Amino acid sequence: MVKSMKMPMGYHKHCDKCYNVHCQVPVQTSVSCIVVKCHKNCGASLHMCKQEEHQLLCPNEIVPCLNVYYGCPLTMLRHRLAKHLEVCPASVVCCSQEWNRWPISETDLTFYRNISENPLVNTEENLDVALAHRDQEQLFQSIKMKNIFPELMLEDSALQNIAAGINSPADNASCSLDGGEYTENGSAKLDEELSQEERDTLAKCTDVTSIQNYSSWEKIFNKEKEGCKQTIKNLNKGEKGKEKEDQESSKSQKELHQGGEYPVTARTTDGATGLAPWQDGVLERLGKEVNIAEYNMYLVHNGVMLINFGQLAACTPREKDFVYGSLEPIEVKSVRSFNVPTSYRAKRNHLKDPSRKTQTTHQSVDTSDLGISIEDLPKCEEVSTTLLCSLEKELKGHSISESVSTDGLYTDIGTQTYIFSSAPFKQDASLADVIAGKPCGLHLHIEAESVTRRHNKTSSAFSYTCGHYFRRDEYCFHFKNVHSDIQASLNGWFQQRCPLAYLGCTFTQMRFHPTGQEAIVKFSKDGSTLVLQPKANSSLCEVGKTFSPQRNDAQNLDPLSSLPLEIIQHIAGYLDSFTLSQLSQVSHLLREVCATLLQEKGMVSLKWEKKKHSSEGSSWICQKKVWKFSSQFSSVDRWSFSDTPSMSNHLGTCSFYQREDRTEPVALPCLGEVRDKHGKLKHKR
């Protein structure tokens, strides 16, 4: 008997399948309810029992943003969600633009030395130099010294403690499980050096200095334990076999006395059941009774006797040789991807003729052969040497002093050594930590390249990524203005340098400015990005200097803070994200004003932290929501040429432009041919 399902309160069977706006089913039948219109005025008509379900689809229902779990606090009508995602503060995009920048060569040292030593060079306006300095700082922080010079690192403190514990007596407070070399008779050596009390103390010690070494010893002991178990099994198996043979022997003897003949299964006098090399079928019986290791050892020790008695063939016949029997020699052909020049002739010494081989001797050399002490050897420079080794590994795939195994017989051992004044280095030290506090110039090219075929960019130390975060509506202008307009055309077009820069001239000038406004492009060290700085009126700058930087007193407010609050908010509404981030650092009042524009022009992100639980485990939780402004400046649709003088005006006064006047006449190469031609014509006439 099937029980009827109980329907929830307010459920009507007719309303479940009715989609007619003009439904005429009478309400008195208790199978339907009245048809009403949406109270949000979206235009929908439905049965009254479907109002709760309609709220999940009503376009006029107020709902939170789709990025509410990512920090967006805004609520809006449902039909505005798609349009809001374009300007949502939680819809953040990271710029993934990449470029490469390589270390400078020795031929360009003059220019880069002048750039580093000239204090008059404004790196904020020299965009290429400023960007190169930014990439250089990132490179120095990413290069770890232990990856380049592992032999020049400080010893780990744990290793030093282990080494100290090896020579310490057994009655100390701590002990070590790896206190000596592992040898075949290591246990006997330990017994000779330690007394019984010392061994008991060492066994009861719970201070384990290195759990990794403990695991290694545990593996060794497990292998020895398994070997002992296998030996016991073999011994037990031998004893059982011996008892079985004795029982069979006694049984056969008994049958012999009773019947007068040996049974068929008994051992015969010809030794057909033994394991001696001269007995028939010894290899078949041996393969069934022992394991493969003992079988191989039997063949090694008794192989000659097995061959002499005919138990084992001296050589495999051709018809039974399945490995080499059916193979035929083929001609070896060398495949070359290039055409050998016809002028090339191989010599005998190139073909490794043993009779023409030069006699050589193996001799180890070191710095003592130079005739000077180690203290007098010249010190290497950390930056240039580290970049050289990194570049060698980047382009050719190996380090300068790396040991390379070419095959199974020969190994190329690197002998290049370096001496640094700051060595040895710490285990986690980077190149930036090594040169901290020392004057450091520019060691990277000011020219950047976007495409390269010389290395893999995903694992390269010389590849750089923009990595700045922007709102989704700001990213397109950032990529166009910063990367496409400025950075891609920086060398020679957007910014022009003196043609004699290769000689050391540091003169540069900017050729473009935004159309319709007077502004210059500069590099901001705080934001580590390019920004647009408008040219302010000199009178405003003088007024700003007259006010005191202390803004706690109402009489010492800056000119902007002295305005009414409504006017300040109206002015701040026209500013871009980067300007708002700078304005918020002027005073507490301006910071509160800029905070009111965070939802409109700012962006929000979640800050996560790792939390450990009482049990063995951890999880990431959101600590707080971080609001900030991006580094995007006002978008520039068009650029115009600036009123900068021509570069020829600078060349007239450039100190690197040295003229060389030639007053002696020089005959051109073609004049001799013309003279001979005219002489022949005159001779014919």
XYZ file of C-alpha atoms in Angstrom:
685
model
C 0.000 0.000 0.000
C 1.600 3.267 -1.192
C 1.122 6.337 0.979
C 0.425 9.660 -0.750
C 3.210 12.272 -0.566
C 2.375 15.208 1.691
C 2.630 18.500 -0.228
C 4.004 21.657 1.441
C 1.735 24.440 2.565
C 0.797 26.852 -0.195
C 1.466 24.382 -2.976
C -1.065 24.079 -5.760
C -0.882 21.395 -8.387
C -2.374 23.598 -11.054
C 0.038 26.509 -10.405
C 3.016 24.221 -10.794
C 2.392 23.836 -14.541
C 0.406 26.953 -15.351
C 2.082 29.692 -17.396
C -1.036 31.461 -18.614
C -1.208 35.113 -17.647
C -4.978 35.143 -18.039
C -5.644 32.001 -16.045
C -9.400 31.544 -15.356
C -9.272 28.571 -12.953
C -11.565 29.360 -10.008
C -9.852 29.850 -6.723
C -12.573 28.014 -4.773
C -11.346 24.668 -6.102
C -8.290 24.897 -3.781
C -6.044 23.773 -6.624
C -5.006 27.271 -7.710
C -4.359 30.786 -6.399
C -4.913 34.213 -7.851
C -2.666 35.760 -10.517
C -0.806 38.866 -9.368
C 1.808 41.195 -10.835
C 5.407 41.568 -9.582
C 5.620 44.165 -6.830
C 8.993 45.305 -8.268
C 7.231 46.430 -11.449
C 9.263 44.232 -13.753
C 6.105 43.450 -15.794
C 5.790 39.776 -14.886
C 2.376 38.223 -13.968
C 2.339 35.008 -11.984
C 0.410 33.024 -9.426
C 0.796 34.289 -5.898
C 2.471 31.071 -4.723
C 5.411 31.697 -7.103
C 6.448 35.075 -5.697
C 9.313 33.654 -3.637
C 10.650 31.774 -6.644
C 10.312 34.860 -8.847
C 12.624 36.844 -6.561
C 15.520 34.672 -7.774
C 14.967 35.867 -11.362
C 13.408 39.313 -11.074
C 15.634 41.890 -12.874
C 14.495 44.635 -10.487
C 15.518 42.756 -7.351
C 18.355 44.332 -5.340
C 21.234 41.824 -5.081
C 24.941 42.038 -4.128
C 27.699 42.140 -6.731
C 28.915 38.890 -8.259
C 32.335 39.615 -6.739
C 30.972 39.961 -3.226
C 33.253 37.154 -2.024
C 36.267 39.014 -3.488
C 35.620 42.239 -1.596
C 33.080 44.274 -3.573
C 30.537 45.736 -1.095
C 28.109 47.204 -3.635
C 24.500 46.135 -4.120
C 22.403 46.954 -7.199
C 19.509 45.843 -9.357
C 20.018 42.470 -10.968
C 19.884 43.791 -14.535
C 22.842 46.108 -13.795
C 25.266 43.377 -12.720
C 26.791 42.860 -16.157
C 27.420 46.576 -16.680
C 28.876 46.897 -13.192
C 31.523 44.199 -13.815
C 33.322 46.585 -16.195
C 34.012 49.021 -13.331
C 33.819 46.644 -10.366
C 36.575 47.442 -7.808
C 37.044 43.708 -7.134
C 37.519 42.889 -10.828
C 41.319 43.298 -10.770
C 43.658 42.468 -13.668
C 47.417 41.865 -13.409
C 49.546 43.112 -16.308
C 51.641 40.266 -17.737
C 53.714 42.222 -20.265
C 57.257 40.778 -20.478
C 60.558 42.026 -21.831
C 64.249 41.098 -21.687
C 67.259 43.114 -20.633
C 70.852 41.810 -20.896
C 74.064 42.791 -19.082
C 76.281 45.355 -20.742
C 79.357 44.393 -22.741
C 82.883 45.703 -22.336
C 82.568 47.917 -25.426
C 79.821 50.073 -23.831
C 81.498 50.762 -20.502
C 82.227 54.433 -21.273
C 78.598 55.492 -21.635
C 77.344 53.529 -18.635
C 80.209 54.756 -16.488
C 79.295 58.357 -17.308
C 75.630 57.645 -16.565
C 76.528 56.275 -13.131
C 79.080 58.948 -12.197
C 77.252 62.036 -13.502
C 75.053 63.418 -10.690
C 73.414 65.921 -13.053
C 71.627 63.172 -14.940
C 67.991 63.203 -13.772
C 66.967 59.545 -13.755
C 63.276 60.475 -13.386
C 63.249 62.146 -16.793
C 65.733 59.709 -18.403
C 63.122 57.023 -18.766
C 65.367 54.348 -20.248
C 67.931 54.710 -17.452
C 65.239 54.726 -14.763
C 63.589 51.587 -16.126
C 66.975 49.861 -16.372
C 67.695 50.680 -12.719
C 64.320 49.248 -11.719
C 64.964 46.003 -13.597
C 68.468 45.806 -12.156
C 67.166 45.958 -8.583
C 64.716 43.178 -9.367
C 67.485 41.106 -10.960
C 69.854 41.502 -8.019
C 67.150 40.352 -5.611
C 66.306 37.287 -7.706
C 69.880 35.990 -8.153
C 70.818 33.681 -5.280
C 74.534 33.294 -4.622
C 74.245 29.630 -3.643
C 73.020 28.799 -7.152
C 76.030 30.472 -8.785
C 78.854 29.882 -6.290
C 77.884 26.952 -4.052
C 81.511 26.424 -3.012
C 81.725 29.929 -1.500
C 78.795 29.587 0.897
C 78.965 29.422 4.678
C 78.558 25.989 6.207
C 75.149 25.243 7.593
C 74.843 25.556 11.363
C 73.277 22.103 11.572
C 76.263 20.594 9.800
C 78.607 22.409 12.148
C 76.740 20.993 15.154
C 76.963 17.487 13.741
C 80.683 17.886 13.097
C 81.149 19.113 16.650
C 79.170 16.182 18.003
C 81.418 13.633 16.274
C 84.428 14.496 18.423
C 82.440 15.034 21.619
C 82.536 12.313 24.334
C 79.586 10.053 24.893
C 78.762 11.478 28.325
C 77.759 14.887 26.942
C 74.185 16.089 27.109
C 73.621 15.569 23.363
C 74.505 12.802 20.985
C 74.423 12.218 17.226
C 73.361 9.218 15.222
C 75.852 9.907 12.447
C 78.939 10.300 14.628
C 81.407 8.627 12.291
C 81.967 7.103 8.897
C 80.025 4.057 7.835
C 82.387 1.135 7.266
C 81.956 -2.593 6.919
C 83.283 -3.217 10.447
C 81.784 -0.107 11.940
C 80.206 -1.986 14.825
C 83.543 -3.461 15.860
C 85.139 -0.034 15.654
C 82.429 1.394 17.905
C 82.924 -1.417 20.394
C 86.629 -0.709 20.625
C 86.231 3.030 21.225
C 83.233 3.055 23.615
C 82.727 1.217 26.870
C 79.524 -0.566 27.872
C 78.289 2.400 29.917
C 78.978 4.782 27.076
C 77.102 2.565 24.634
C 74.106 2.410 27.001
C 74.126 6.201 27.338
C 74.287 6.588 23.568
C 71.385 4.160 23.088
C 69.162 5.967 25.617
C 69.912 9.424 24.183
C 66.805 11.120 22.698
C 68.510 14.234 21.340
C 68.553 13.507 17.619
C 70.508 16.188 15.803
C 69.647 15.098 12.273
C 66.496 13.168 11.455
C 67.649 12.739 7.833
C 70.752 10.810 8.903
C 68.587 8.754 11.263
C 66.396 7.764 8.317
C 69.456 6.753 6.285
C 70.736 4.541 9.094
C 67.261 3.057 9.525
C 67.205 2.028 5.844
C 70.598 0.341 6.208
C 69.484 -1.566 9.314
C 66.283 -2.688 7.567
C 68.284 -4.089 4.657
C 70.584 -5.982 7.029
C 67.545 -7.283 8.909
C 65.962 -8.597 5.710
C 69.257 -10.263 4.818
C 69.349 -12.007 8.192
C 65.773 -13.246 7.708
C 66.637 -14.661 4.290
C 69.675 -16.449 5.725
C 67.533 -18.014 8.440
C 65.057 -19.232 5.812
C 67.852 -20.793 3.764
C 69.273 -22.530 6.840
C 65.859 -23.865 7.847
C 65.266 -25.030 4.300
C 68.621 -26.830 4.276
C 67.905 -28.530 7.584
C 64.484 -29.679 6.389
C 66.007 -31.005 3.172
C 68.688 -32.855 5.106
C 66.088 -34.458 7.377
C 64.073 -35.450 4.324
C 67.118 -37.037 2.712
C 67.920 -38.945 5.930
C 64.355 -40.240 6.068
C 64.486 -41.349 2.438
C 67.879 -42.961 2.978
C 66.695 -44.932 5.996
C 63.551 -45.964 4.137
C 65.543 -47.178 1.171
C 67.865 -49.133 3.416
C 64.859 -50.774 5.048
C 63.379 -51.713 1.686
C 66.756 -53.031 0.605
C 66.862 -55.459 3.494
C 63.280 -56.493 2.870
C 63.126 -56.730 -0.929
C 66.727 -57.042 -1.952
C 66.541 -54.252 -4.598
C 66.721 -50.422 -4.642
C 63.502 -48.532 -5.414
C 63.219 -46.351 -8.488
C 63.192 -43.056 -6.513
C 66.188 -43.888 -4.366
C 69.639 -42.325 -4.791
C 71.806 -44.298 -7.152
C 75.530 -44.746 -7.104
C 76.099 -42.644 -10.214
C 75.203 -39.433 -8.299
C 72.267 -38.323 -10.492
C 70.636 -36.451 -7.599
C 73.637 -34.561 -6.227
C 74.795 -30.964 -6.778
C 78.374 -31.685 -7.804
C 79.554 -30.292 -11.163
C 80.163 -33.812 -12.577
C 76.665 -35.084 -11.848
C 74.034 -35.160 -14.578
C 71.167 -32.672 -14.394
C 72.854 -30.597 -11.715
C 71.841 -27.278 -13.288
C 68.164 -28.238 -13.527
C 68.046 -29.335 -9.899
C 70.001 -26.276 -8.790
C 67.591 -23.916 -10.534
C 64.670 -25.409 -8.616
C 66.246 -25.503 -5.174
C 68.114 -22.169 -4.869
C 67.384 -18.573 -5.785
C 68.834 -16.759 -8.767
C 71.637 -15.116 -6.773
C 72.986 -18.432 -5.469
C 72.562 -19.968 -8.913
C 74.739 -17.275 -10.485
C 77.383 -17.614 -7.785
C 77.474 -21.389 -8.448
C 78.116 -20.743 -12.157
C 80.907 -18.277 -11.326
C 82.782 -20.673 -9.021
C 82.195 -23.916 -10.930
C 81.903 -22.706 -14.499
C 85.181 -24.307 -15.684
C 84.314 -27.707 -14.241
C 80.809 -27.571 -15.725
C 82.320 -26.967 -19.169
C 84.883 -29.758 -18.739
C 82.227 -32.301 -17.712
C 79.891 -31.244 -20.523
C 77.221 -29.734 -18.283
C 77.596 -26.283 -19.859
C 78.430 -25.378 -23.459
C 81.665 -23.479 -23.981
C 80.052 -21.238 -26.604
C 76.512 -20.868 -27.862
C 75.911 -22.498 -31.267
C 74.838 -20.227 -34.082
C 71.413 -21.822 -34.438
C 70.712 -21.230 -30.721
C 72.043 -17.679 -30.606
C 68.829 -15.648 -30.799
C 70.577 -12.336 -30.103
C 73.263 -12.104 -32.749
C 72.547 -15.118 -34.946
C 70.222 -13.390 -37.436
C 71.891 -9.997 -37.542
C 74.023 -8.820 -40.429
C 76.501 -5.934 -40.462
C 75.216 -2.753 -42.076
C 77.031 0.263 -43.375
C 77.234 3.198 -40.966
C 76.416 6.494 -42.651
C 77.062 9.910 -41.140
C 74.281 12.448 -41.574
C 75.513 16.024 -41.795
C 73.307 19.070 -41.694
C 75.905 21.179 -43.508
C 78.031 20.873 -46.614
C 81.680 20.141 -45.951
C 83.909 22.712 -47.703
C 85.883 21.293 -50.621
C 89.049 22.926 -49.309
C 88.907 20.861 -46.114
C 91.295 17.936 -45.976
C 91.404 15.683 -42.941
C 94.804 15.043 -41.421
C 96.065 11.990 -39.643
C 96.207 13.652 -36.262
C 92.573 14.727 -36.621
C 91.529 11.109 -36.989
C 92.996 10.098 -33.607
C 95.795 7.925 -34.968
C 97.419 6.195 -31.950
C 100.833 6.233 -33.602
C 100.707 10.002 -34.090
C 99.325 10.782 -30.658
C 101.207 13.398 -28.669
C 102.598 12.242 -25.373
C 100.846 13.956 -22.482
C 101.113 13.795 -18.721
C 98.488 14.363 -16.039
C 99.480 17.127 -13.665
C 97.402 19.135 -11.217
C 97.985 22.892 -11.152
C 96.731 25.602 -8.836
C 97.422 29.213 -7.952
C 100.757 28.331 -6.344
C 102.233 27.896 -9.817
C 101.784 31.640 -10.418
C 104.490 32.445 -7.900
C 102.380 34.758 -5.728
C 100.509 34.231 -2.496
C 96.756 33.846 -2.233
C 96.444 37.181 -0.423
C 98.082 38.988 -3.351
C 95.722 37.552 -5.967
C 93.370 40.135 -7.518
C 89.852 40.116 -6.106
C 86.867 39.569 -8.369
C 84.047 42.073 -8.570
C 80.793 40.547 -7.312
C 78.311 42.125 -9.710
C 80.140 41.684 -13.021
C 81.324 38.164 -12.204
C 77.906 37.012 -11.026
C 76.180 38.446 -14.096
C 78.774 36.794 -16.335
C 78.175 33.391 -14.764
C 74.400 33.859 -14.920
C 74.595 34.897 -18.556
C 76.787 31.894 -19.382
C 74.268 29.539 -17.830
C 71.374 31.421 -19.459
C 72.610 31.341 -23.048
C 74.723 28.172 -23.209
C 72.972 26.119 -20.569
C 75.919 25.526 -18.242
C 78.140 27.367 -15.796
C 81.732 28.365 -16.519
C 83.222 26.100 -13.834
C 80.680 23.284 -14.084
C 81.757 19.637 -14.235
C 80.136 18.008 -17.269
C 80.009 14.267 -18.000
C 80.287 13.837 -21.761
C 79.915 10.047 -21.649
C 80.313 7.133 -19.281
C 84.104 7.281 -19.297
C 85.200 10.913 -19.340
C 84.210 13.921 -17.231
C 85.165 17.538 -17.924
C 86.093 19.060 -14.556
C 85.800 22.823 -14.288
C 88.803 24.578 -12.806
C 87.586 28.185 -12.781
C 87.767 29.707 -9.296
C 86.772 33.104 -7.951
C 88.022 35.165 -5.033
C 85.650 37.754 -3.568
C 86.364 40.151 -0.769
C 82.883 39.543 0.686
C 83.064 35.720 0.570
C 81.925 33.420 2.095
C 78.252 34.241 1.571
C 75.269 33.361 3.718
C 73.032 30.496 2.697
C 70.060 32.673 1.690
C 72.069 35.672 0.464
C 71.155 37.303 -2.835
C 73.268 39.587 -4.983
C 71.406 42.589 -3.553
C 72.404 41.543 -0.017
C 76.057 41.146 -1.013
C 76.395 44.651 -2.489
C 74.224 46.365 0.113
C 75.842 49.635 1.190
C 78.282 49.692 -1.742
C 78.080 52.118 -4.670
C 76.608 50.295 -7.631
C 76.286 51.680 -11.126
C 74.195 50.523 -14.046
C 75.073 47.043 -15.312
C 72.136 46.382 -17.665
C 71.453 47.691 -21.151
C 69.053 50.593 -21.409
C 67.607 48.983 -24.531
C 64.978 46.343 -23.788
C 63.743 43.712 -26.216
C 60.323 42.103 -26.232
C 61.059 39.039 -28.360
C 64.112 36.814 -28.077
C 65.199 33.436 -29.431
C 68.164 33.002 -27.153
C 66.568 31.429 -24.100
C 63.373 30.252 -22.443
C 61.588 33.237 -20.944
C 59.598 31.240 -18.407
C 62.693 30.324 -16.365
C 64.988 33.222 -17.167
C 66.515 35.629 -14.693
C 66.817 38.276 -17.417
C 63.084 38.335 -18.233
C 60.956 40.908 -16.458
C 57.217 41.218 -15.966
C 55.209 44.380 -15.348
C 53.161 42.793 -12.544
C 51.073 45.889 -11.682
C 47.385 45.510 -10.775
C 44.617 47.582 -12.334
C 40.877 47.720 -12.505
C 39.446 46.065 -15.572
C 38.467 49.398 -17.138
C 41.990 50.818 -16.558
C 44.046 47.970 -18.010
C 43.488 48.809 -21.682
C 44.736 52.392 -21.212
C 47.702 51.208 -19.168
C 48.831 48.783 -21.862
C 48.348 51.325 -24.645
C 50.032 54.309 -23.010
C 52.794 52.659 -20.966
C 53.819 49.625 -23.000
C 52.757 50.402 -26.583
C 53.236 54.190 -26.797
C 56.155 54.824 -24.420
C 58.124 51.691 -23.572
C 58.032 50.069 -27.030
C 59.191 53.244 -28.808
C 61.398 54.679 -26.104
C 64.783 54.273 -27.778
C 65.194 56.832 -30.555
C 61.580 57.863 -31.060
C 59.732 58.855 -27.884
C 63.004 59.793 -26.217
C 65.995 60.837 -28.293
C 69.623 60.533 -27.226
C 72.710 62.135 -28.644
C 74.156 60.194 -31.621
C 77.524 60.238 -29.819
C 76.166 58.323 -26.841
C 78.477 55.435 -27.698
C 81.385 57.778 -26.894
C 79.917 58.674 -23.491
C 77.505 61.581 -24.094
C 74.502 61.465 -21.725
C 72.347 64.166 -23.365
C 68.707 63.235 -23.977
C 65.445 65.013 -24.766
C 61.764 64.111 -24.853
C 60.049 64.485 -28.198
C 56.343 64.007 -27.358
C 53.726 65.280 -24.950
C 49.980 64.607 -24.614
C 47.830 66.493 -27.073
C 45.973 69.399 -25.475
C 47.980 69.628 -22.243
C 51.487 70.453 -21.131
C 52.797 67.445 -19.259
C 55.925 65.324 -19.160
C 56.378 61.611 -18.667
C 58.467 60.715 -15.626
C 59.392 57.631 -13.652
C 58.007 57.298 -10.136
C 60.216 55.348 -7.723
C 57.379 55.009 -5.205
C 55.059 53.301 -7.669
C 57.880 51.808 -9.774
C 56.092 52.833 -12.950
C 55.799 55.596 -15.534
C 53.532 58.517 -14.661
C 52.325 61.696 -16.315
C 53.176 64.925 -14.487
C 51.421 68.111 -15.630
C 53.427 71.305 -15.745
C 52.111 73.428 -12.887
C 52.111 77.223 -12.835
C 55.133 78.687 -11.084
C 52.929 80.983 -8.990
C 51.132 78.002 -7.465
C 54.439 76.419 -6.560
C 55.578 79.593 -4.783
C 52.331 79.740 -2.793
C 52.746 76.162 -1.698
C 56.267 76.805 -0.397
C 55.061 79.586 1.935
C 52.967 77.177 4.015
C 54.462 75.113 6.778
C 54.535 71.315 6.293
C 52.869 70.909 9.721
C 49.150 70.550 9.108
C 47.885 69.876 12.622
C 46.990 73.530 13.102
C 44.149 75.018 11.075
C 46.277 78.053 10.244
C 49.024 75.902 8.658
C 46.848 74.065 6.156
C 48.018 73.712 2.566
C 46.150 75.800 -0.024
C 43.982 72.869 -1.128
C 42.962 71.822 2.392
C 41.840 75.370 3.215
C 39.046 75.119 0.629
C 35.515 73.981 1.568
C 35.030 70.234 1.743
C 32.515 70.173 -1.120
C 34.970 71.885 -3.456
C 37.790 69.512 -2.483
C 35.571 66.507 -3.221
C 34.568 68.018 -6.556
C 38.211 68.588 -7.531
C 39.250 65.090 -6.435
C 36.568 63.596 -8.686
C 38.552 64.724 -11.766
C 41.851 63.171 -10.670
C 43.245 59.854 -11.899
C 44.136 56.875 -9.717
C 47.834 57.660 -9.366
C 47.192 61.292 -8.421
C 44.643 60.219 -5.817
C 47.159 57.817 -4.273
C 49.667 60.686 -3.976
C 47.053 63.157 -2.742
C 45.986 60.801 0.057
C 49.463 61.126 1.598
C 49.321 64.926 1.983
C 47.120 65.250 5.057
C 44.500 63.414 7.084
C 41.763 65.550 5.583
C 42.744 64.794 2.006
C 43.121 61.128 2.889
C 39.517 61.026 4.105
C 38.398 62.818 0.956
C 40.205 60.293 -1.263
C 38.701 57.428 0.748
C 35.239 58.465 -0.419
C 36.327 57.732 -4.034
C 37.654 54.226 -3.404
C 34.504 52.452 -4.584
C 34.372 54.602 -7.713
C 38.080 54.730 -8.719
C 39.873 52.341 -6.357
C 40.244 48.585 -6.231
C 39.925 46.009 -3.476
C 41.777 42.746 -2.880
C 41.824 40.118 -0.152
C 44.820 39.672 2.121
C 45.285 36.044 3.091
C 47.213 34.545 5.957
C 48.055 30.969 6.851
C 46.510 29.665 10.043
C 47.729 26.501 11.751
C 45.187 24.332 13.519
C 45.616 22.282 16.677
C 45.670 19.118 14.604
C 48.330 18.547 11.986
C 47.050 20.828 9.270
C 46.681 24.423 8.187
C 44.400 26.542 6.066
C 44.331 29.990 4.483
C 41.876 32.540 5.807
C 41.083 36.059 4.658
C 42.561 38.454 7.184
C 41.168 41.694 5.787
C 40.176 43.589 2.647
C 42.740 46.023 1.267
C 41.595 49.094 -0.648
C 44.036 51.109 -2.729
C 44.439 53.145 -5.900
C 46.295 51.814 -8.926
C 49.276 53.453 -10.647
C 47.323 54.372 -13.786
C 47.583 58.006 -14.911
C 45.109 59.894 -17.095
C 44.590 58.152 -20.406
C 46.224 59.761 -23.447
C 44.510 59.244 -26.790
C 47.005 61.179 -28.947
C 50.560 62.470 -28.623
C 52.008 65.605 -30.190
C 55.552 66.705 -30.922
C 57.072 68.928 -28.269
C 58.758 72.260 -28.981
C 62.206 70.814 -28.410
C 65.157 72.062 -30.467
C 66.732 69.851 -33.050
C 69.509 67.462 -32.045
C 71.849 69.305 -34.405
C 71.805 72.259 -32.004
C 73.212 70.034 -29.294
C 75.892 68.624 -31.598
C 77.205 72.167 -32.103
C 78.100 72.296 -28.399
C 78.602 68.607 -27.603
C 81.977 68.006 -25.977
C 82.214 64.556 -27.556
C 81.855 65.934 -31.080
C 85.480 66.363 -32.142
C 86.054 67.558 -35.696
C 89.053 66.571 -37.735
C 89.804 68.968 -40.619
C 91.643 67.536 -43.620
C 93.419 70.077 -45.914
C 95.565 67.720 -47.972
C 93.993 66.690 -51.285
C 93.067 63.044 -51.520
C 92.655 61.345 -54.888
C 89.462 59.420 -55.283
C 89.701 55.856 -56.585
C 87.804 56.652 -59.776
C 90.056 59.568 -60.831
C 92.838 57.263 -61.985
C 90.532 55.437 -64.371
C 89.198 58.730 -65.816
C 92.761 60.027 -66.312
C 93.811 56.893 -68.183
C 90.701 57.014 -70.319
C 91.287 60.623 -71.382
C 94.946 59.872 -72.134
C 93.999 57.076 -74.524
C 91.527 59.324 -76.361
C 94.154 62.024 -76.895
C 96.651 59.440 -78.186
C 94.160 58.208 -80.819
C 93.523 61.708 -82.082
